[in-house]
Short mmCIF file of C-alpha atoms and ligand atoms in Angstrom, two decimals:
data_model
loop_
_atom_site.label_atom_id
_atom_site.label_comp_id
_atom_site.label_asym_id
_atom_site.label_seq_id
_atom_site.Cartn_x
_atom_site.Cartn_y
_atom_site.Cartn_z
CA UNK A 1 9.26 -11.11 -21.32
CA UNK A 2 7.08 -8.01 -21.74
CA UNK A 3 4.22 -7.50 -19.28
CA UNK A 4 1.57 -4.78 -19.09
CA UNK A 5 0.34 -4.03 -15.54
CA UNK A 6 -3.07 -2.54 -14.72
CA UNK A 7 -4.03 -1.12 -11.32
CA UNK A 8 -7.59 0.02 -10.48
CA UNK A 9 -8.15 -1.39 -6.99
CA UNK A 10 -8.90 1.87 -5.18
CA UNK A 11 -8.55 5.51 -6.22
CA UNK A 12 -5.52 5.35 -8.51
CA UNK A 13 -5.82 4.36 -12.16
CA UNK A 14 -2.42 3.18 -13.35
CA UNK A 15 -0.73 1.23 -16.11
CA UNK A 16 2.90 0.26 -16.65
CA UNK A 17 5.11 -1.86 -18.86
CA UNK A 18 7.83 -4.08 -17.41
CA UNK A 19 10.24 -5.99 -19.61
CA UNK A 20 12.43 -8.65 -17.99
CA UNK A 21 12.03 -7.01 -14.60
CA UNK A 22 12.80 -3.46 -15.80
CA UNK A 23 10.29 -0.64 -15.99
CA UNK A 24 9.81 0.67 -19.54
CA UNK A 25 7.21 3.29 -18.65
CA UNK A 26 4.15 4.03 -16.57
CA UNK A 27 1.10 6.31 -16.41
CA UNK A 28 -0.95 7.17 -13.36
CA UNK A 29 -4.06 9.24 -12.73
CA UNK A 30 -5.01 9.84 -9.14
CA UNK A 31 -8.55 10.63 -8.01
CA UNK A 32 -7.35 11.84 -4.65
CA UNK A 33 -8.67 15.40 -5.06
CA UNK A 34 -12.12 14.14 -6.05
CA UNK A 35 -12.47 11.93 -2.97
CA UNK A 36 -10.82 14.44 -0.61
CA UNK A 37 -14.03 16.47 -0.74
CA UNK A 38 -15.93 13.51 0.74
CA UNK A 39 -13.36 12.61 3.41
CA UNK A 40 -12.80 9.13 1.94
CA UNK A 41 -13.03 7.13 -1.26
CA UNK A 42 -16.55 6.99 -2.74
CA UNK A 43 -16.66 3.58 -4.48
CA UNK A 44 -19.20 4.50 -7.17
CA UNK A 45 -17.23 7.57 -8.23
CA UNK A 46 -13.96 5.59 -8.17
CA UNK A 47 -15.30 2.93 -10.58
CA UNK A 48 -16.64 5.53 -13.00
CA UNK A 49 -13.34 7.39 -12.99
CA UNK A 50 -11.37 4.20 -13.73
CA UNK A 51 -13.72 3.48 -16.62
CA UNK A 52 -13.25 6.99 -17.99
CA UNK A 53 -9.47 7.24 -17.61
CA UNK A 54 -8.03 3.74 -18.10
CA UNK A 55 -8.31 3.47 -21.92
CA UNK A 56 -6.60 6.85 -22.33
CA UNK A 57 -3.72 5.95 -20.01
CA UNK A 58 -3.26 2.63 -21.81
CA UNK A 59 -3.07 4.29 -25.22
CA UNK A 60 -0.66 6.98 -23.97
CA UNK A 61 1.60 4.37 -22.40
CA UNK A 62 1.89 2.37 -25.62
CA UNK A 63 2.47 5.52 -27.66
CA UNK A 64 5.14 6.90 -25.33
CA UNK A 65 7.05 3.61 -25.00
CA UNK A 66 6.64 2.65 -28.68
CA UNK A 67 5.39 -0.80 -27.65
CA UNK A 68 2.89 -2.63 -29.89
CA UNK A 69 0.18 -4.51 -27.98
CA UNK A 70 0.80 -7.53 -30.25
CA UNK A 71 4.21 -7.91 -28.59
CA UNK A 72 2.87 -8.27 -25.03
CA UNK A 73 3.68 -11.59 -23.36
CA UNK A 74 1.08 -11.02 -20.70
CA UNK A 75 -1.43 -8.62 -19.17
CA UNK A 76 -1.19 -8.47 -15.38
CA UNK A 77 -4.03 -6.92 -13.43
CA UNK A 78 -4.65 -6.18 -9.75
CA UNK A 79 -7.50 -8.63 -9.05
CA UNK A 80 -7.86 -7.81 -5.34
CA UNK A 81 -8.24 -7.09 -2.58
CA UNK A 82 -9.85 -3.74 -3.26
CA UNK A 83 -13.12 -2.03 -4.12
CA UNK A 84 -15.08 -4.52 -6.16
CA UNK A 85 -16.50 -2.11 -8.73
CA UNK A 86 -13.07 -0.55 -9.26
CA UNK A 87 -11.34 -3.91 -9.60
CA UNK A 88 -13.91 -5.05 -12.16
CA UNK A 89 -12.97 -2.17 -14.46
CA UNK A 90 -9.29 -3.22 -14.56
CA UNK A 91 -10.01 -6.95 -14.68
CA UNK A 92 -12.48 -6.58 -17.57
CA UNK A 93 -10.07 -4.35 -19.48
CA UNK A 94 -7.27 -6.90 -18.96
CA UNK A 95 -9.49 -9.75 -20.13
CA UNK A 96 -10.37 -7.78 -23.26
CA UNK A 97 -6.70 -7.18 -24.07
CA UNK A 98 -5.81 -10.79 -23.37
CA UNK A 99 -8.53 -11.95 -25.78
CA UNK A 100 -7.78 -9.36 -28.44
CA UNK A 101 -4.03 -10.00 -28.52
CA UNK A 102 -4.11 -13.70 -27.55
CA UNK A 103 -1.81 -13.09 -24.62
CA UNK A 104 -1.59 -14.47 -21.08
CA UNK A 105 -3.82 -13.03 -18.35
CA UNK A 106 -2.20 -12.80 -14.91
CA UNK A 107 -4.26 -11.85 -11.87
CA UNK A 108 -2.08 -10.19 -9.26
CA UNK A 109 -2.66 -9.95 -5.53
CA UNK A 110 -2.42 -6.20 -4.92
CA UNK A 111 -0.80 -6.78 -1.50
CA UNK A 112 1.94 -9.03 -2.87
CA UNK A 113 2.59 -6.45 -5.56
CA UNK A 114 3.20 -3.74 -2.93
CA UNK A 115 5.80 -5.96 -1.24
CA UNK A 116 7.52 -6.95 -4.49
CA UNK A 117 7.60 -3.36 -5.80
CA UNK A 118 11.10 -2.57 -4.44
CA UNK A 119 12.38 -5.32 -6.74
CA UNK A 120 12.16 -2.71 -9.49
CA UNK A 121 14.85 -0.70 -7.73
CA UNK A 122 17.28 -3.49 -6.89
CA UNK A 123 17.49 -7.16 -5.98
CA UNK A 124 15.09 -8.57 -3.40
CA UNK A 125 16.54 -11.11 -1.00
CA UNK A 126 14.53 -14.14 0.10
CA UNK A 127 13.41 -15.49 2.45
CA UNK A 128 12.15 -12.14 3.68
CA UNK A 129 9.85 -10.84 6.35
CA UNK A 130 7.35 -8.49 4.72
CA UNK A 131 5.42 -5.71 6.44
CA UNK A 132 2.64 -4.24 4.34
CA UNK A 133 1.23 -1.03 5.78
CA UNK A 134 -1.32 0.65 3.55
CA UNK A 135 -4.64 2.45 3.72
CA UNK A 136 -6.53 -0.83 3.77
CA UNK A 137 -4.11 -3.39 5.21
CA UNK A 138 -1.55 -4.08 7.89
CA UNK A 139 -0.11 -7.51 7.14
CA UNK A 140 3.04 -9.35 8.17
CA UNK A 141 4.16 -12.07 5.74
CA UNK A 142 6.91 -14.61 5.54
CA UNK A 143 7.95 -14.38 1.89
CA UNK A 144 9.92 -17.42 0.73
CA UNK A 145 10.09 -16.39 -2.93
CA UNK A 146 8.34 -13.83 -5.20
CA UNK A 147 5.43 -16.28 -5.53
CA UNK A 148 5.26 -17.76 -2.00
CA UNK A 149 3.70 -15.64 0.74
CA UNK A 150 2.58 -16.88 4.17
CA UNK A 151 0.40 -14.52 6.20
CA UNK A 152 1.65 -14.37 9.81
CA UNK A 153 -0.34 -11.45 11.22
CA UNK A 154 -2.95 -8.92 10.18
CA UNK A 155 -5.04 -6.12 11.53
CA UNK A 156 -8.25 -7.11 13.26
CA UNK A 157 -9.88 -3.75 12.59
CA UNK A 158 -8.41 -0.53 11.19
CA UNK A 159 -5.29 -0.61 9.04
CA UNK A 160 -2.29 1.55 9.97
CA UNK A 161 -3.06 3.94 7.10
CA UNK A 162 -6.68 4.11 8.20
CA UNK A 163 -5.54 5.09 11.69
CA UNK A 164 -3.48 7.90 10.13
CA UNK A 165 -6.35 8.99 7.91
CA UNK A 166 -8.95 8.93 10.71
CA UNK A 167 -6.67 10.86 13.04
CA UNK A 168 -6.07 13.38 10.28
CA UNK A 169 -9.81 13.66 9.71
CA UNK A 170 -10.40 14.36 13.41
CA UNK A 171 -7.96 17.27 13.09
CA UNK A 172 -9.71 18.36 9.86
CA UNK A 173 -6.97 17.52 7.36
CA UNK A 174 -8.13 16.38 3.92
CA UNK A 175 -8.17 12.70 2.98
CA UNK A 176 -5.77 10.88 2.87
CA UNK A 177 -4.18 12.74 5.74
CA UNK A 178 -1.22 10.50 6.65
CA UNK A 179 1.37 12.77 5.07
CA UNK A 180 0.13 15.86 6.97
CA UNK A 181 0.65 14.05 10.25
CA UNK A 182 4.06 12.86 9.09
CA UNK A 183 5.14 16.38 8.11
CA UNK A 184 4.03 17.97 11.38
CA UNK A 185 5.49 15.11 13.42
CA UNK A 186 8.95 16.20 12.24
CA UNK A 187 8.59 19.42 14.23
CA UNK A 188 8.25 17.90 17.72
CA UNK A 189 9.55 15.20 20.00
CA UNK A 190 6.89 12.56 20.73
CA UNK A 191 5.30 12.30 24.16
CA UNK A 192 5.43 8.52 24.51
CA UNK A 193 2.88 8.59 27.33
CA UNK A 194 0.23 10.49 25.41
CA UNK A 195 -1.23 7.63 23.35
CA UNK A 196 -1.16 3.85 23.83
CA UNK A 197 0.67 1.42 21.62
CA UNK A 198 -2.43 -0.60 20.84
CA UNK A 199 -2.82 -4.36 21.14
CA UNK A 200 0.75 -5.22 22.10
CA UNK A 201 0.11 -6.95 25.44
CA UNK A 202 -0.72 -10.28 23.85
CA UNK A 203 1.36 -12.97 22.15
CA UNK A 204 -0.06 -12.50 18.65
CA UNK A 205 1.33 -10.96 15.48
CA UNK A 206 -2.01 -9.30 14.78
CA UNK A 207 -2.75 -5.59 15.03
CA UNK A 208 -5.70 -3.57 16.27
CA UNK A 209 -5.55 0.17 15.82
CA UNK A 210 -9.08 1.03 16.94
CA UNK A 211 -8.03 1.64 20.58
CA UNK A 212 -5.46 4.18 19.45
CA UNK A 213 -8.10 5.91 17.35
CA UNK A 214 -10.35 6.19 20.41
CA UNK A 215 -7.49 7.59 22.50
CA UNK A 216 -6.87 10.26 19.85
CA UNK A 217 -10.60 11.03 19.68
CA UNK A 218 -10.71 11.52 23.47
CA UNK A 219 -7.64 13.74 23.41
CA UNK A 220 -9.02 15.86 20.59
CA UNK A 221 -12.39 16.16 22.35
CA UNK A 222 -10.58 17.45 25.45
CA UNK A 223 -8.50 19.86 23.34
CA UNK A 224 -10.87 21.24 20.67
CA UNK A 225 -8.40 24.05 19.93
CA UNK A 226 -6.27 21.45 18.08
CA UNK A 227 -8.90 21.08 15.36
CA UNK A 228 -8.91 23.31 12.27
CA UNK A 229 -12.23 25.12 11.83
CA UNK A 230 -12.32 24.34 8.12
CA UNK A 231 -10.59 21.61 6.16
CA UNK A 232 -6.89 22.43 6.26
CA UNK A 233 -4.00 21.74 3.90
CA UNK A 234 -0.33 22.73 4.14
CA UNK A 235 -1.19 26.43 3.70
CA UNK A 236 -3.39 26.42 6.81
CA UNK A 237 -0.54 24.83 8.77
CA UNK A 238 1.77 27.63 7.63
CA UNK A 239 -0.70 30.22 8.96
CA UNK A 240 -1.03 28.63 12.43
CA UNK A 241 0.20 30.71 15.38
CA UNK A 242 3.45 29.22 16.75
CA UNK A 243 1.95 27.90 20.02
CA UNK A 244 -0.93 26.14 18.31
CA UNK A 245 1.37 24.68 15.70
CA UNK A 246 3.67 23.38 18.44
CA UNK A 247 0.78 21.69 20.26
CA UNK A 248 -0.50 20.11 17.05
CA UNK A 249 2.98 18.91 16.11
CA UNK A 250 3.27 17.25 19.53
CA UNK A 251 0.04 15.33 18.97
CA UNK A 252 1.14 14.27 15.49
CA UNK A 253 4.60 13.18 16.68
CA UNK A 254 3.13 11.23 19.61
CA UNK A 255 0.53 9.50 17.46
CA UNK A 256 3.12 8.70 14.80
CA UNK A 257 5.43 7.24 17.44
CA UNK A 258 2.65 5.01 18.81
CA UNK A 259 1.96 3.56 15.36
CA UNK A 260 5.63 3.16 14.40
CA UNK A 261 6.59 1.58 17.72
CA UNK A 262 3.62 -0.82 17.60
CA UNK A 263 4.77 -1.93 14.15
CA UNK A 264 8.32 -2.30 15.46
CA UNK A 265 7.21 -4.51 18.36
CA UNK A 266 5.18 -6.86 16.17
CA UNK A 267 7.85 -7.09 13.47
CA UNK A 268 10.50 -7.92 16.07
CA UNK A 269 8.17 -10.55 17.50
CA UNK A 270 7.62 -12.04 14.04
CA UNK A 271 11.37 -12.21 13.45
CA UNK A 272 11.74 -14.32 16.60
CA UNK A 273 9.09 -16.76 15.33
CA UNK A 274 10.44 -17.45 11.85
CA UNK A 275 13.55 -19.32 10.78
CA UNK A 276 16.34 -17.32 9.28
CA UNK A 277 15.35 -14.50 6.93
CA UNK A 278 17.67 -12.43 4.75
CA UNK A 279 15.77 -9.20 4.55
CA UNK A 280 12.95 -7.05 5.86
CA UNK A 281 10.69 -5.62 3.16
CA UNK A 282 8.38 -2.75 4.14
CA UNK A 283 5.81 -1.54 1.63
CA UNK A 284 2.47 0.22 1.14
CA UNK A 285 1.52 3.88 1.51
CA UNK A 286 2.50 4.08 5.19
CA UNK A 287 6.01 2.88 4.28
CA UNK A 288 6.43 6.49 3.10
CA UNK A 289 6.15 7.59 6.74
CA UNK A 290 9.36 8.99 8.21
CA UNK A 291 8.80 7.46 11.66
CA UNK A 292 7.93 4.03 10.25
CA UNK A 293 10.98 4.08 7.97
CA UNK A 294 13.24 4.98 10.90
CA UNK A 295 11.72 2.32 13.17
CA UNK A 296 12.17 -0.37 10.51
CA UNK A 297 15.74 0.75 9.81
CA UNK A 298 16.41 0.19 13.52
CA UNK A 299 14.87 -3.31 13.46
CA UNK A 300 16.86 -4.29 10.37
CA UNK A 301 20.11 -3.05 11.82
CA UNK A 302 19.57 -4.74 15.19
CA UNK A 303 18.82 -8.05 13.46
CA UNK A 304 21.50 -7.89 10.77
CA UNK A 305 18.92 -7.81 7.96
CA UNK A 306 18.95 -6.00 4.68
CA UNK A 307 16.18 -3.39 4.74
CA UNK A 308 14.23 -3.04 1.53
CA UNK A 309 12.06 0.04 1.34
CA UNK A 310 10.55 1.22 -1.92
CA UNK A 311 11.18 4.79 -3.06
CA UNK A 312 8.29 7.09 -2.19
CA UNK A 313 6.59 6.88 -5.60
CA UNK A 314 6.51 3.08 -5.38
CA UNK A 315 4.97 3.12 -1.87
CA UNK A 316 1.48 4.21 -2.87
CA UNK A 317 -0.63 2.45 -5.49
CA UNK A 318 0.93 2.31 -8.96
CA UNK A 319 0.94 0.24 -12.12
CA UNK A 320 4.65 -0.58 -12.06
CA UNK A 321 4.26 -2.86 -9.04
CA UNK A 322 1.45 -4.80 -10.75
CA UNK A 323 3.48 -5.23 -13.94
CA UNK A 324 6.53 -6.30 -11.93
CA UNK A 325 4.61 -8.81 -9.77
CA UNK A 326 2.89 -10.07 -12.94
CA UNK A 327 6.28 -10.54 -14.56
CA UNK A 328 7.48 -12.55 -11.53
CA UNK A 329 4.38 -14.75 -11.71
CA UNK A 330 4.55 -15.19 -15.49
CA UNK A 331 8.23 -16.09 -15.25
CA UNK A 332 7.39 -18.78 -12.71
CA UNK A 333 4.75 -20.21 -15.06
CA UNK A 334 1.56 -18.84 -13.49
CA UNK A 335 -1.41 -17.46 -15.45
CA UNK A 336 -5.20 -17.24 -15.22
CA UNK A 337 -8.12 -18.20 -17.41
CA UNK A 338 -10.79 -15.74 -18.53
CA UNK A 339 -12.83 -16.79 -15.49
CA UNK A 340 -10.44 -14.73 -13.29
CA UNK A 341 -12.47 -13.22 -10.45
CA UNK A 342 -12.07 -9.84 -8.78
CA UNK A 343 -11.74 -10.22 -4.99
CA UNK A 344 -13.17 -7.51 -2.73
CA UNK A 345 -11.51 -6.38 0.49
CA UNK A 346 -12.02 -8.84 3.34
CA UNK A 347 -11.88 -11.96 1.19
CA UNK A 348 -8.73 -14.05 0.84
CA UNK A 349 -7.24 -13.82 -2.63
CA UNK A 350 -7.21 -17.42 -3.90
CA UNK A 351 -4.16 -19.14 -5.36
CA UNK A 352 -6.16 -20.25 -8.39
CA UNK A 353 -3.58 -20.07 -11.16
CA UNK A 354 -3.16 -22.35 -14.12
CA UNK A 355 0.45 -23.56 -14.32
CA UNK A 356 2.38 -23.48 -17.53
CA UNK A 357 6.07 -24.28 -17.98
CA UNK A 358 8.21 -21.59 -16.32
CA UNK A 359 10.08 -19.29 -18.70
CA UNK A 360 13.64 -20.46 -19.43
CA UNK A 361 16.24 -18.57 -17.39
O1 KG4 B 401 -0.88 1.77 -0.34
P1 KG4 B 401 -1.78 2.92 -0.47
O2 KG4 B 401 -1.56 3.87 -1.61
O3 KG4 B 401 -3.28 2.54 -0.59
C1 KG4 B 401 -3.83 1.32 -0.30
O4 KG4 B 401 -3.61 0.38 -1.11
O5 KG4 B 401 -4.49 1.27 0.74
O6 KG4 B 401 -1.70 3.71 0.91
C2 KG4 B 401 -2.43 4.86 1.18
C3 KG4 B 401 -2.26 5.16 2.66
C4 KG4 B 401 -3.19 6.27 3.15
O7 KG4 B 401 -3.79 5.81 4.34
C5 KG4 B 401 -2.22 7.42 3.41
O8 KG4 B 401 -2.65 8.31 4.43
C6 KG4 B 401 -1.00 6.68 3.84
O9 KG4 B 401 -0.93 5.58 2.95
N1 KG4 B 401 0.22 7.49 3.72
C7 KG4 B 401 0.94 7.88 4.80
C8 KG4 B 401 2.00 8.66 4.30
N2 KG4 B 401 1.90 8.72 2.94
C9 KG4 B 401 0.79 8.00 2.60
N3 KG4 B 401 0.77 7.63 6.10
C10 KG4 B 401 1.67 8.15 6.94
N4 KG4 B 401 2.71 8.91 6.56
C11 KG4 B 401 2.92 9.20 5.26
N5 KG4 B 401 3.97 9.93 4.88
ZN1 ZN B 402 -2.34 -0.37 -2.19
#
């Protein structure tokens, strides 16, 4: 079964082809440099960029893989959650292809796709506990199968990635700044008293990172020497005097520890609440974070679980994860009609498939 995947939910335009669960090829164009100038994604610009770039990526992908569009068994598209205007570009393109080539249309929940992505690199084991930590979401799911997700906990305000990005912005790193904090955090031991682990003194599996953001803001206000005068990339870090670099690294390591340990606490709590699970799947852009990866490795080991972490290129938004999730859905007999809706951030993605007979095994 040959599935094309299309991703346009935020600031990455991406397409990929998956055949029977294996990646045939993918193309990706990131807008990160464009939005970095504005300190965050500008929705209007993002939509226009998707519109400009998507047809070219699609054509290149088919040419490079030698696949004829007539042979597609389905077109899978990220239908939300995301930026509405951006999603509409991908969804409309997918509908056009589905009509033109009389092939199945499969709307994919972008968040599920992140968590299924490591399936491209090896077998996923279910039931699984899934932690999705991205720029827009911090969700804990019980995943019974590739098409059955139960949301157990979510962030009430900022997502983990947002906390990284806002902290980075306070220090004057470009957007998205998570990786700058991660890199500097490697150079110091965390001060575990410096910042709180937010929203842990309650029985819930939900997150709230806004308190941590405020604590960082207060610390930075009291130590203005930590902030770069102009927007700083890796080169500016290299030029920092040793003492200043050490102090900044300490802040980054301490902040990173607070986030990673908060995630650890809630994931361990979730594991106590669910019946037996086989594996822990961690996905989304923040799953690239060294501290988060280490914390989750510790949880998996302590609980005798297989840890499934996508490789770094599969952590951030990509087309391969959409094609792979679409393949899982198509295989299980799910598809959508041409009335498929794009779902903006903040709205629950509905389970509004049409069922057809599952593909024979
Ligand atoms: O999953 P993703 O590509 O986008 C969404 O769908 O939201 O995740 C992007 C997020 C950004 O907030 C970025 O700063 C963060 O992932 N990120 C990191 C790292 N690499 C990317 N955060 C912390 N440490 C990293 N190494
Ligand atoms: Zn994403």
